[in-house]
Amino acid sequence: MRLRALLDTDALGLGLLGGEDELDRAVRGVMTTDLRDPSRYLSGGELVLTGLAWRRDATDSEPFVRILVQAGVAALAAGEAELGDVPEDLVAACARHRLPLFAVHESVAFATITEHVVRQVSGERAGDLAAVVDRHRRMMTSGPAGGGPDVVLDLLGSDLDLRAWVLSPTGRLIAGPKTAGPSLPSDVCAKLAAEQLAAVRTGRRGPHRAIVGQTTFSLFPIRSSGRSPQAPHLPQVPQTSRTAQHPVGAPGAPGARDVRESVLSDWLLAVEADAGDWADERLDLLQGVTQLIAVERDRRDAARSVRRRLAQEVLELVQTGAAPAEIAARLRVAAPVLLPGLGTAPHWQVVVARVEWEDGGLEAGPVAQSLLEEILVDPVATGPEPSDRIAVAHAGDEAIALVPLPAVPGEHDGAETGVLADALLAAVREPLSAGLDGDGRLTLGVSAAVHSAEGLRGALEEARHARRVAAARPGRVCAAGHQELASHVLLLPFVPDDVRRAFTARLLDPLRDYDRRHRAELIPTLEAFLDCDGSWTRCASRLHLHVNTLRYRVGRIEQLTSRDLSRLEDKLDFFLALRMS
C-alpha cells in the first residue's frame, strides 16, 4: 500500500508534517518502537510508529532519523499523547533526510494503525500471489510443465514470506524453495509426514499443526485432482470457509470414501507457520497452491503409467512361465526407459510389498503400488524425478517392483549397490506406522540381484518368501531381505504361536523364576555362554566372572532344566528358545 492511502484514511488520525513529495512510497509493514536504535528490527519499507520515549533532548532527533533512513523505512509516525505537538527538531531532521513524517492524534491507538496496515498489506500480497499462482496454473495445464512445485514454493517465500516444502507420505523431500536457505533435514521430514498421516487417520480437519523442535508447521494435504494432466482447466480456488469445509474421507462429509484408500499416497505441503489464526482468504490461497501442486502430481503419475505397464507385462510373462528369451526381450525394452543411456544390460532386483487392513474390504494393491514407488526412490539419485527409474505393477493386494541396477565392473551380482531391506525399513518406519494407525500393516520382501531373465522368476519367489518372513514378525512396518532366507530365522516365524510359547516356557521359565527370586542372572549367562560357543574362558572374561562362578551358574541352569549344555542338541534347543522368546 502507499503512504497516500494512509493519509486519506480518516480513522487513522494521521497529519502530514513533512514529505509531501514522498507519499507514493510503498509500505511493506509496520513497527512500533521507542528504542534509540531499532535498526536490528528493521528490514526496509516499514511505517515506524513511536511515542518519542527515546527523545531526551533536541540532539537525539538527528541520529534517530538517520538510523531509520539507513534502514530504508518508508515513513515515521510520531504520537502526540506524551509531548503534545511533535518537536520541531524531529520535523527538521526528517525534512533534511527526506523522510515522510506523520503526527498521530492522541485519540488514536498505535494498535489501530498497526492492524489497518497489516490487513491491507497482507491482502495485497495475497492478491498478487493469487494472480501469479493463477498464471502458473494455466501454464502447467496447457502444455509442458511451468517449472514444477519449486516455482510455486519460491513465490510463497517471496510474496508471503512463507517457507514451504512438498513431502511424500514417506517423508521424502519432493520439492522445496530454492531461495529459502538450508533444506529440511530428513528426520524433520519424517516427523512431519508422520504427524500428517496420524492426523488424517483420526479424521481431524486440516490444516494440521505440528511442532518439531522449536518450529511450528502447518500441514496441508495434496490430493490428486482426479483429472488428466492435459485437462483444459482446473477448478477455481475454493472460497469455502474453514468452518464449512469437510476433509476428504471425514465422517459426515458428503460422498466420503474410506480415507485409507489414499492416506498412504497423498503428498503434503508443510508450511513453516501457524495457520490457526489465518484469515479465510489466506487459507483459500494455500488450498489453491495445493491444487496447483496436485496437477504436477497427476502429471508425474501419468508419466509412471508407461513404467507400470512395462512392469505388468514382465510380471505376467514371469508368472505364466514364458520362455526366458521372451522375458529378456521385454527387459531390453524396459532398460532404456528406466535407465536412459545405459550401455549394458542391468541387473534386476524384485521387491514385493503388501498393505493389509484388519477389517479387509479395501483393494490394497493400488495403494501398495503407489507407496512402493515412493519407498524405492533413491534419495541420492540425480535428475528431476528419481522415481522415473522404478517400475511397479500390482496383482491383487500385492505390489511388485522391478528395480534396475546398472552392471558395475568387478561386482559379482550387483547386490551391494541394490536395495537393502534394513535400509528401506529404517527410512519409512516412523511415518508409515502413523499412517497405518493400529489397524494396518505394511510388509516388504527384497530379492537378491539377478542378471538374466532366467533368474527373474526365482527372484520373484524369493522376494515373496522374504515378505512372508517379514509378515510373521511383530510391528506395523516390517521388511526382510534375501540374506535372511539362508538362516534358521527363516523357520522360526512359521512355528505356531502356541507351540513357540510352550517350547520357550518349558526351557526358560524355570530360569526366569530363579532369576526373579535370587537375582542370579542365569538368562544373561546362558546367552553369553552360547554366544561364546561354549568356551568357558571367553564367556567368563565377557561376563567378568571367575571360571568357577560361571561353572556354578551353568550347573544351576542344567539342574533347573534337566538339560546338558555339553550336548549339541540341548545347546540348539536353548539357542532357539532364546531366539523365539
Coordinates of C-alpha atoms in Angstrom, one line a residue:
M1 CA 0.0 0.0 0.0
R2 CA 1.0 3.6 -0.4
L3 CA 1.6 6.3 2.2
R4 CA -1.0 8.4 0.4
A5 CA -3.6 5.8 1.2
L6 CA -2.8 6.0 4.9
L7 CA -3.2 9.8 4.9
D8 CA -6.5 9.5 3.2
T9 CA -7.9 7.2 5.9
D10 CA -9.6 9.5 8.4
A11 CA -10.0 6.8 11.0
L12 CA -6.2 6.6 11.4
G13 CA -5.9 10.3 12.6
L14 CA -2.7 11.0 10.7
G15 CA -1.5 14.5 10.0
L16 CA 1.3 15.2 7.5
L17 CA 4.2 17.2 8.9
G18 CA 6.7 16.7 6.1
G19 CA 7.5 14.7 3.0
E20 CA 4.6 15.6 0.7
D21 CA 6.6 14.6 -2.3
E22 CA 7.3 11.1 -1.0
L23 CA 3.7 9.9 -0.5
D24 CA 3.9 7.4 -3.3
R25 CA 6.3 5.3 -1.3
A26 CA 5.2 1.7 -0.7
V27 CA 4.6 0.4 2.8
R28 CA 5.5 -3.2 3.4
G29 CA 4.9 -3.4 7.1
V30 CA 4.6 -1.6 10.4
M31 CA 6.7 -1.4 13.6
T32 CA 6.2 0.3 16.9
T33 CA 9.4 1.3 18.8
D34 CA 10.8 3.6 21.4
L35 CA 14.3 2.3 21.2
R36 CA 17.1 4.8 20.4
D37 CA 18.5 2.4 17.8
P38 CA 15.8 0.0 16.4
S39 CA 17.9 -0.9 13.3
R40 CA 18.3 -4.6 14.1
Y41 CA 14.5 -5.0 13.9
L42 CA 14.0 -3.2 10.6
S43 CA 14.2 -4.8 7.1
G44 CA 13.0 -1.8 5.0
G45 CA 9.7 -0.5 3.8
E46 CA 8.1 -0.1 7.3
L47 CA 5.9 2.6 8.7
V48 CA 7.6 3.2 12.1
L49 CA 5.4 4.3 15.0
T50 CA 6.9 5.9 18.0
G51 CA 5.8 7.5 21.2
L52 CA 9.0 9.5 21.4
A53 CA 10.2 8.0 24.7
W54 CA 13.7 7.7 23.1
R55 CA 14.0 11.5 22.9
R56 CA 15.6 13.2 25.9
D57 CA 16.6 16.5 24.2
A58 CA 16.7 18.1 20.8
T59 CA 20.1 16.4 19.9
D60 CA 18.5 13.0 19.8
S61 CA 16.3 13.5 16.8
E62 CA 19.1 13.7 14.1
P63 CA 20.8 10.3 14.9
F64 CA 17.4 8.6 15.3
V65 CA 16.2 9.8 11.9
R66 CA 19.5 8.9 10.3
I67 CA 19.2 5.3 11.6
L68 CA 15.7 5.0 10.1
V69 CA 16.7 6.3 6.7
Q70 CA 19.7 4.0 6.6
A71 CA 17.4 1.1 7.3
G72 CA 15.2 2.1 4.4
V73 CA 11.9 2.7 6.3
A74 CA 9.0 4.2 4.4
A75 CA 7.9 6.8 6.9
L76 CA 7.8 7.9 10.6
A77 CA 4.6 8.5 12.6
A78 CA 5.0 10.2 16.0
G79 CA 2.4 10.1 18.7
E80 CA 1.1 13.3 20.3
A81 CA -0.1 11.6 23.5
E82 CA 3.1 12.2 25.6
L83 CA 4.6 15.5 24.4
G84 CA 1.6 17.1 22.7
D85 CA 2.9 18.6 19.4
V86 CA 5.7 16.8 17.6
P87 CA 9.0 18.5 18.4
E88 CA 10.4 20.9 15.8
D89 CA 13.8 19.3 15.9
L90 CA 12.3 16.0 14.8
V91 CA 10.4 17.7 12.0
A92 CA 13.6 19.4 10.8
A93 CA 15.6 16.2 10.9
C94 CA 13.0 14.3 8.8
A95 CA 13.0 17.2 6.3
R96 CA 16.7 17.1 5.9
H97 CA 16.7 13.3 5.2
R98 CA 13.5 13.4 3.1
L99 CA 11.7 11.0 5.5
P100 CA 7.9 11.5 5.5
L101 CA 6.7 12.4 8.9
F102 CA 3.2 12.0 10.3
A103 CA 1.6 13.1 13.6
V104 CA -0.7 10.6 15.3
H105 CA -3.6 12.2 17.1
E106 CA -3.7 11.3 20.8
S107 CA -7.1 9.7 20.4
V108 CA -5.8 7.1 18.0
A109 CA -4.1 3.9 19.4
F110 CA -1.0 2.7 17.6
A111 CA -2.7 -0.8 17.5
T112 CA -5.4 0.7 15.3
I113 CA -2.8 1.8 12.7
T114 CA -0.9 -1.4 13.0
E115 CA -4.0 -3.6 12.4
H116 CA -5.0 -1.5 9.4
V117 CA -1.6 -1.6 7.7
V118 CA -1.1 -5.4 8.3
R119 CA -4.6 -6.1 6.9
Q120 CA -4.0 -4.0 3.8
V121 CA -0.5 -5.3 3.1
S122 CA -1.4 -9.0 3.7
G123 CA -4.4 -8.6 1.4
E124 CA -2.4 -7.0 -1.4
R125 CA 0.3 -9.7 -1.1
A126 CA -2.2 -12.4 -1.2
G127 CA -3.9 -10.9 -4.2
D128 CA -0.6 -10.6 -6.1
L129 CA 0.3 -14.2 -5.3
A130 CA -3.1 -15.5 -6.3
A131 CA -2.7 -13.8 -9.7
V132 CA 0.8 -15.3 -10.1
V133 CA -0.5 -18.7 -9.0
D134 CA -3.4 -18.5 -11.4
R135 CA -1.0 -17.7 -14.3
H136 CA 1.3 -20.6 -13.3
R137 CA -1.8 -22.9 -13.0
R138 CA -2.8 -22.1 -16.6
M139 CA 0.8 -22.6 -17.8
M140 CA 1.1 -26.0 -16.1
T141 CA -2.2 -27.3 -17.5
S142 CA -1.8 -26.1 -21.1
G143 CA 1.5 -27.8 -22.1
P144 CA 4.9 -28.5 -20.7
A145 CA 5.4 -28.1 -17.0
G146 CA 5.9 -24.5 -16.0
G147 CA 8.8 -25.1 -13.6
G148 CA 7.2 -27.6 -11.2
P149 CA 6.4 -27.1 -7.5
D150 CA 9.7 -25.4 -6.7
V151 CA 8.5 -22.3 -8.6
V152 CA 5.3 -22.1 -6.6
L153 CA 7.2 -22.5 -3.3
D154 CA 9.6 -19.7 -4.3
L155 CA 6.5 -17.5 -4.9
L156 CA 5.2 -18.3 -1.4
G157 CA 8.5 -17.2 0.0
S158 CA 8.9 -14.0 -2.0
D159 CA 5.3 -12.8 -1.8
L160 CA 4.0 -14.1 1.5
D161 CA 7.3 -14.7 3.5
L162 CA 6.3 -18.3 3.9
R163 CA 8.8 -21.2 3.7
A164 CA 7.2 -24.3 2.5
W165 CA 8.1 -27.8 1.3
V166 CA 6.4 -30.7 -0.5
L167 CA 6.8 -34.1 1.1
S168 CA 5.8 -37.6 0.2
P169 CA 3.9 -39.8 2.7
T170 CA 7.1 -41.5 3.5
G171 CA 8.8 -38.2 4.4
R172 CA 10.8 -37.9 1.1
L173 CA 11.5 -34.3 0.2
I174 CA 9.9 -33.8 -3.2
A175 CA 10.3 -30.0 -3.7
G176 CA 11.4 -27.0 -1.7
P177 CA 12.1 -23.3 -2.3
K178 CA 15.4 -22.7 -4.0
T179 CA 15.9 -19.4 -2.3
A180 CA 15.0 -20.3 1.3
G181 CA 18.3 -21.4 2.7
P182 CA 19.0 -24.9 4.0
S183 CA 16.6 -27.6 3.2
L184 CA 14.6 -29.6 5.8
P185 CA 16.6 -32.3 7.5
S186 CA 15.4 -35.9 6.7
D187 CA 14.4 -36.5 10.4
V188 CA 12.2 -33.4 10.4
C189 CA 10.6 -34.6 7.1
A190 CA 9.9 -38.0 8.6
K191 CA 8.3 -36.4 11.7
L192 CA 6.1 -34.1 9.6
A193 CA 4.9 -36.9 7.4
A194 CA 4.1 -39.0 10.5
E195 CA 2.1 -36.1 12.0
Q196 CA 0.2 -35.6 8.8
L197 CA -0.7 -39.3 8.4
A198 CA -1.7 -39.6 12.0
A199 CA -3.9 -36.5 11.8
V200 CA -5.7 -37.7 8.6
R201 CA -6.3 -41.2 10.0
T202 CA -8.1 -39.7 13.1
G203 CA -10.3 -37.5 10.9
R204 CA -9.0 -34.2 12.1
R205 CA -9.8 -31.2 9.9
G206 CA -6.8 -29.6 8.2
P207 CA -4.5 -27.8 8.0
H208 CA -2.8 -29.8 10.8
R209 CA -0.4 -28.1 13.3
A210 CA 2.9 -29.8 14.0
I211 CA 5.7 -28.7 16.3
V212 CA 9.2 -30.1 15.6
G213 CA 11.8 -28.8 18.0
Q214 CA 11.0 -25.2 18.4
T215 CA 9.4 -24.7 14.9
T216 CA 5.7 -24.7 14.2
F217 CA 4.5 -26.1 10.9
S218 CA 1.1 -26.2 9.2
L219 CA 0.4 -29.3 7.1
F220 CA -1.9 -29.2 4.1
P221 CA -2.8 -32.4 2.2
I222 CA -2.1 -32.5 -1.6
R223 CA -4.6 -34.9 -3.1
S224 CA -4.9 -36.0 -6.7
S225 CA -7.1 -33.7 -8.7
G226 CA -8.7 -36.7 -10.4
R227 CA -8.2 -35.1 -13.8
S228 CA -6.0 -35.8 -16.7
P229 CA -2.8 -33.6 -16.6
Q230 CA -3.9 -32.3 -20.0
A231 CA -7.3 -31.2 -18.9
P232 CA -8.4 -27.8 -20.2
H233 CA -8.8 -26.2 -16.8
L234 CA -8.8 -26.7 -13.1
P235 CA -11.4 -25.7 -10.6
Q236 CA -11.0 -22.2 -9.2
V237 CA -9.5 -21.7 -5.8
P238 CA -12.3 -22.7 -3.4
Q239 CA -14.0 -20.0 -1.5
T240 CA -15.2 -22.1 1.4
S241 CA -14.8 -21.0 5.0
R242 CA -12.8 -23.0 7.5
T243 CA -16.0 -23.9 9.3
A244 CA -17.8 -25.4 6.3
Q245 CA -15.0 -27.3 4.8
H246 CA -15.0 -31.2 5.1
P247 CA -11.8 -33.1 4.7
V248 CA -11.8 -35.9 2.2
G249 CA -12.9 -39.1 3.9
A250 CA -14.1 -37.3 7.1
P251 CA -17.1 -38.8 8.8
G252 CA -20.2 -36.9 7.7
A253 CA -18.6 -35.5 4.6
P254 CA -20.9 -35.9 1.5
G255 CA -19.7 -38.7 -0.7
A256 CA -16.9 -39.5 1.8
R257 CA -14.8 -42.5 0.9
D258 CA -12.6 -44.5 3.2
V259 CA -9.5 -42.4 4.0
R260 CA -7.3 -45.5 3.9
E261 CA -7.6 -45.6 0.1
S262 CA -5.4 -42.5 -0.2
V263 CA -3.8 -41.7 3.1
L264 CA -0.6 -43.6 2.2
S265 CA -0.2 -42.0 -1.2
D266 CA -1.1 -38.3 -0.7
W267 CA 1.6 -35.7 -0.7
L268 CA 1.6 -32.9 1.8
L269 CA 2.6 -29.2 1.8
A270 CA 4.5 -28.3 5.0
V271 CA 4.4 -24.5 5.7
E272 CA 6.7 -23.1 8.4
A273 CA 3.9 -21.1 10.1
D274 CA 0.9 -21.5 12.4
A275 CA -2.2 -21.3 10.2
G276 CA -4.5 -21.4 13.2
D277 CA -5.2 -17.7 13.1
W278 CA -5.1 -17.1 9.4
A279 CA -7.9 -15.3 7.6
D280 CA -10.1 -17.4 5.3
E281 CA -8.6 -15.7 2.3
R282 CA -5.1 -16.8 3.1
L283 CA -6.3 -20.4 3.8
D284 CA -8.1 -20.4 0.5
L285 CA -5.0 -19.3 -1.2
L286 CA -2.9 -22.1 0.3
Q287 CA -5.7 -24.6 -0.8
G288 CA -5.2 -23.2 -4.3
V289 CA -1.5 -23.8 -4.1
T290 CA -2.1 -27.4 -3.1
Q291 CA -4.4 -27.8 -6.1
L292 CA -1.7 -26.4 -8.3
I293 CA 0.9 -28.8 -7.0
A294 CA -1.6 -31.7 -7.4
V295 CA -1.5 -31.0 -11.1
E296 CA 2.2 -31.8 -11.1
R297 CA 1.5 -34.9 -9.1
D298 CA -1.0 -36.0 -11.7
R299 CA 1.5 -35.3 -14.4
R300 CA 4.1 -37.5 -12.7
D301 CA 1.5 -40.3 -12.1
A302 CA 0.7 -40.2 -15.8
A303 CA 4.4 -40.5 -16.7
R304 CA 4.6 -43.5 -14.4
S305 CA 1.9 -45.3 -16.4
V306 CA 4.4 -46.4 -19.1
R307 CA 6.7 -47.9 -16.5
R308 CA 3.8 -49.6 -14.7
R309 CA 2.7 -51.2 -18.0
L310 CA 6.3 -52.4 -18.6
A311 CA 6.4 -54.0 -15.2
Q312 CA 3.0 -55.5 -15.6
E313 CA 4.0 -57.1 -18.9
V314 CA 7.2 -58.6 -17.5
L315 CA 5.4 -59.8 -14.4
E316 CA 2.7 -61.6 -16.5
L317 CA 5.4 -63.3 -18.6
V318 CA 7.3 -64.4 -15.5
Q319 CA 4.3 -65.8 -13.7
T320 CA 2.9 -67.6 -16.8
G321 CA 6.2 -69.4 -17.3
A322 CA 7.1 -67.7 -20.6
A323 CA 10.4 -68.6 -22.3
P324 CA 13.4 -66.7 -20.9
A325 CA 14.1 -65.3 -24.4
E326 CA 10.7 -63.6 -24.4
I327 CA 11.2 -62.2 -20.9
A328 CA 14.7 -61.0 -21.9
A329 CA 13.1 -59.1 -24.9
R330 CA 10.7 -57.2 -22.6
L331 CA 13.6 -56.4 -20.2
R332 CA 15.6 -54.9 -23.1
V333 CA 12.6 -52.6 -23.8
A334 CA 12.3 -51.7 -20.1
A335 CA 16.0 -51.0 -19.5
P336 CA 16.4 -47.8 -21.7
V337 CA 13.1 -46.5 -20.3
L338 CA 14.2 -46.9 -16.7
L339 CA 17.9 -46.1 -17.2
P340 CA 18.3 -43.8 -20.2
G341 CA 21.7 -44.0 -21.9
L342 CA 22.7 -47.3 -20.2
G343 CA 25.3 -49.1 -22.2
T344 CA 24.9 -52.6 -20.8
A345 CA 22.1 -54.7 -19.6
P346 CA 21.4 -54.1 -15.9
H347 CA 21.0 -56.4 -13.0
W348 CA 17.5 -56.6 -11.6
Q349 CA 16.1 -56.8 -8.1
V350 CA 12.5 -57.6 -7.2
V351 CA 10.7 -56.0 -4.2
V352 CA 7.3 -57.2 -3.1
A353 CA 5.0 -55.1 -0.8
R354 CA 1.7 -55.8 0.7
V355 CA -0.7 -53.5 2.6
E356 CA -3.2 -55.3 4.8
W357 CA -6.0 -53.8 6.9
E358 CA -7.5 -55.8 9.8
D359 CA -11.1 -55.5 8.6
G360 CA -10.3 -56.0 4.9
G361 CA -12.8 -54.8 2.4
L362 CA -10.3 -52.4 0.6
E363 CA -8.5 -53.0 -2.6
A364 CA -5.0 -52.6 -1.3
G365 CA -3.0 -53.3 -4.5
P366 CA -3.1 -49.8 -5.9
V367 CA -2.2 -48.3 -2.5
A368 CA 0.8 -50.7 -2.2
Q369 CA 1.8 -49.8 -5.7
S370 CA 1.8 -46.1 -5.1
L371 CA 3.5 -46.5 -1.8
L372 CA 6.2 -48.8 -3.1
E373 CA 7.0 -46.2 -5.9
E374 CA 7.7 -43.7 -3.2
I375 CA 9.6 -46.0 -0.8
L376 CA 12.1 -47.2 -3.5
V377 CA 13.2 -43.7 -4.6
D378 CA 16.9 -43.4 -4.1
P379 CA 17.4 -40.2 -2.0
V380 CA 20.8 -39.5 -3.6
A381 CA 19.8 -40.2 -7.2
T382 CA 20.2 -37.2 -9.5
G383 CA 17.7 -35.9 -12.0
P384 CA 14.3 -34.1 -11.9
E385 CA 12.4 -37.2 -10.7
P386 CA 14.3 -40.2 -9.3
S387 CA 11.1 -42.3 -9.3
D388 CA 11.3 -42.4 -13.1
R389 CA 13.7 -45.3 -12.5
I390 CA 11.2 -47.6 -10.8
A391 CA 8.6 -49.9 -12.5
V392 CA 5.9 -51.2 -10.2
A393 CA 3.0 -53.5 -11.0
H394 CA 0.3 -54.8 -8.8
A395 CA -1.5 -58.1 -8.7
G396 CA -4.4 -58.4 -6.2
D397 CA -3.3 -56.9 -2.9
E398 CA 0.4 -57.3 -3.8
A399 CA 2.7 -54.7 -5.4
I400 CA 5.8 -55.9 -7.3
A401 CA 8.7 -53.6 -8.2
L402 CA 11.4 -54.2 -10.9
V403 CA 14.4 -52.3 -9.7
P404 CA 17.2 -51.9 -12.3
L405 CA 20.8 -51.9 -11.1
P406 CA 23.5 -50.8 -13.6
A407 CA 26.1 -53.5 -14.1
V408 CA 29.2 -52.4 -12.3
P409 CA 32.5 -54.0 -13.5
G410 CA 34.1 -56.0 -10.7
E411 CA 30.9 -56.7 -8.9
H412 CA 29.7 -60.3 -9.0
D413 CA 26.0 -59.8 -8.6
G414 CA 25.4 -56.1 -8.1
A415 CA 23.6 -56.8 -4.7
E416 CA 25.8 -54.4 -2.7
T417 CA 24.6 -51.4 -4.8
G418 CA 21.0 -52.5 -4.7
V419 CA 18.0 -52.3 -2.3
L420 CA 18.6 -53.4 1.3
A421 CA 15.6 -54.4 3.4
D422 CA 17.0 -52.8 6.6
A423 CA 17.6 -49.5 4.9
L424 CA 14.1 -49.5 3.5
L425 CA 12.7 -50.2 6.9
A426 CA 14.7 -47.5 8.7
A427 CA 13.6 -44.9 6.1
V428 CA 9.9 -45.4 6.3
R429 CA 9.0 -47.0 9.7
E430 CA 8.1 -43.8 11.6
P431 CA 5.8 -42.0 9.1
L432 CA 4.1 -45.2 7.8
S433 CA 3.5 -46.6 11.3
A434 CA 1.4 -43.4 12.0
G435 CA -0.5 -43.9 8.7
L436 CA -1.3 -47.5 9.4
D437 CA -2.6 -46.4 12.9
G438 CA -3.2 -49.6 14.7
D439 CA -5.3 -51.4 12.1
G440 CA -3.0 -51.8 9.1
R441 CA 0.3 -53.4 8.2
L442 CA 3.0 -53.0 5.5
T443 CA 5.3 -55.9 4.8
L444 CA 8.2 -55.8 2.3
G445 CA 10.4 -58.5 0.8
V446 CA 13.6 -57.9 -1.2
S447 CA 15.3 -60.4 -3.5
A448 CA 18.9 -60.8 -4.4
A449 CA 20.1 -59.2 -7.6
V450 CA 19.8 -61.3 -10.8
H451 CA 21.4 -60.5 -14.2
S452 CA 19.4 -62.6 -16.6
A453 CA 15.8 -63.4 -17.5
E454 CA 16.3 -66.9 -16.3
G455 CA 16.8 -65.7 -12.7
L456 CA 13.8 -63.4 -12.6
R457 CA 11.2 -66.0 -11.7
G458 CA 13.4 -67.2 -8.8
A459 CA 13.9 -63.6 -7.7
L460 CA 10.1 -63.0 -7.6
E461 CA 9.6 -66.1 -5.4
E462 CA 12.5 -65.1 -3.2
A463 CA 11.0 -61.6 -2.6
R464 CA 7.6 -63.1 -1.9
H465 CA 9.0 -65.6 0.5
A466 CA 11.0 -62.8 2.3
R467 CA 7.8 -60.8 2.6
R468 CA 6.1 -63.7 4.3
V469 CA 9.0 -63.9 6.7
A470 CA 8.5 -60.1 7.4
A471 CA 4.8 -60.7 7.9
A472 CA 5.5 -63.2 10.6
R473 CA 7.2 -60.5 12.7
P474 CA 5.6 -58.1 15.1
G475 CA 5.2 -54.4 14.1
R476 CA 3.2 -52.3 11.7
V477 CA 6.0 -51.9 9.1
C478 CA 8.3 -54.9 8.6
A479 CA 10.8 -55.9 5.9
A480 CA 13.1 -58.9 5.2
G481 CA 15.8 -59.5 2.7
H482 CA 17.1 -62.4 0.7
Q483 CA 20.1 -62.8 3.2
E484 CA 17.7 -64.0 5.9
L485 CA 16.4 -66.9 3.8
A486 CA 19.6 -68.9 4.3
S487 CA 19.3 -68.8 8.1
H488 CA 17.4 -70.5 10.9
V489 CA 15.3 -67.3 11.2
L490 CA 13.5 -68.5 8.0
L491 CA 11.9 -71.3 10.0
L492 CA 11.2 -69.6 13.3
P493 CA 8.4 -67.2 12.2
F494 CA 6.4 -70.1 10.8
V495 CA 6.2 -72.0 14.1
P496 CA 2.6 -71.6 15.5
D497 CA 2.4 -69.1 18.4
D498 CA 1.1 -71.7 20.9
V499 CA 4.0 -74.1 20.1
R500 CA 6.5 -71.3 20.4
R501 CA 5.1 -70.2 23.8
A502 CA 5.1 -73.8 25.1
F503 CA 8.6 -74.5 23.9
T504 CA 10.2 -71.4 25.3
A505 CA 8.2 -71.6 28.6
R506 CA 9.4 -75.2 29.2
L507 CA 13.0 -74.2 28.8
L508 CA 13.3 -70.6 30.0
D509 CA 10.5 -70.1 32.6
P510 CA 12.4 -72.1 35.4
L511 CA 15.4 -69.8 34.8
R512 CA 13.4 -66.7 34.8
D513 CA 11.7 -67.6 38.0
Y514 CA 15.0 -68.4 39.7
D515 CA 16.5 -65.1 38.4
R516 CA 13.4 -63.2 39.8
R517 CA 13.8 -64.8 43.2
H518 CA 17.6 -64.8 43.6
R519 CA 18.9 -62.2 41.0
A520 CA 21.2 -64.8 39.7
E521 CA 21.3 -63.7 36.1
L522 CA 21.0 -67.2 34.7
I523 CA 19.4 -66.0 31.4
P524 CA 22.2 -63.5 30.6
T525 CA 24.7 -66.1 31.5
L526 CA 23.1 -68.7 29.2
E527 CA 23.0 -66.1 26.3
A528 CA 26.7 -65.3 26.8
F529 CA 27.7 -69.0 27.1
L530 CA 26.0 -69.8 23.7
D531 CA 27.4 -66.7 22.0
C532 CA 30.9 -67.8 23.1
D533 CA 30.3 -71.3 21.6
G534 CA 30.5 -72.9 25.0
S535 CA 34.0 -71.6 25.7
W536 CA 34.4 -71.3 29.5
T537 CA 37.4 -68.9 29.3
R538 CA 35.9 -66.5 26.8
C539 CA 32.5 -66.5 28.5
A540 CA 33.9 -65.8 31.9
S541 CA 36.0 -63.0 30.5
R542 CA 33.0 -61.4 28.8
L543 CA 30.9 -61.6 32.0
H544 CA 33.8 -60.5 34.2
L545 CA 33.4 -63.7 36.3
H546 CA 35.7 -66.3 37.7
V547 CA 35.5 -69.5 35.7
N548 CA 34.3 -71.4 38.9
T549 CA 31.4 -68.9 39.3
L550 CA 30.5 -69.5 35.6
R551 CA 30.6 -73.3 36.1
Y552 CA 28.3 -72.9 39.1
R553 CA 25.8 -70.9 37.1
V554 CA 25.8 -73.3 34.2
G555 CA 25.4 -76.2 36.6
R556 CA 22.3 -74.4 38.1
I557 CA 20.9 -73.9 34.6
E558 CA 21.3 -77.6 33.8
Q559 CA 19.8 -78.6 37.2
L560 CA 16.7 -76.4 36.8
T561 CA 16.0 -77.5 33.2
S562 CA 17.3 -81.1 33.2
R563 CA 19.4 -80.4 30.2
D564 CA 23.1 -80.8 29.5
L565 CA 24.9 -77.9 27.9
S566 CA 27.7 -80.1 26.8
R567 CA 25.3 -81.7 24.3
L568 CA 24.8 -80.1 20.9
E569 CA 21.1 -80.9 20.9
D570 CA 20.5 -79.1 24.2
K571 CA 22.6 -76.1 23.2
L572 CA 20.5 -75.9 20.0
D573 CA 17.2 -76.0 21.9
F574 CA 18.3 -73.3 24.3
F575 CA 19.5 -71.2 21.3
L576 CA 16.2 -71.5 19.5
A577 CA 14.2 -70.8 22.7
L578 CA 16.1 -67.6 23.3
R579 CA 15.5 -66.5 19.7
M580 CA 11.8 -67.2 19.9
S581 CA 11.3 -65.6 23.3

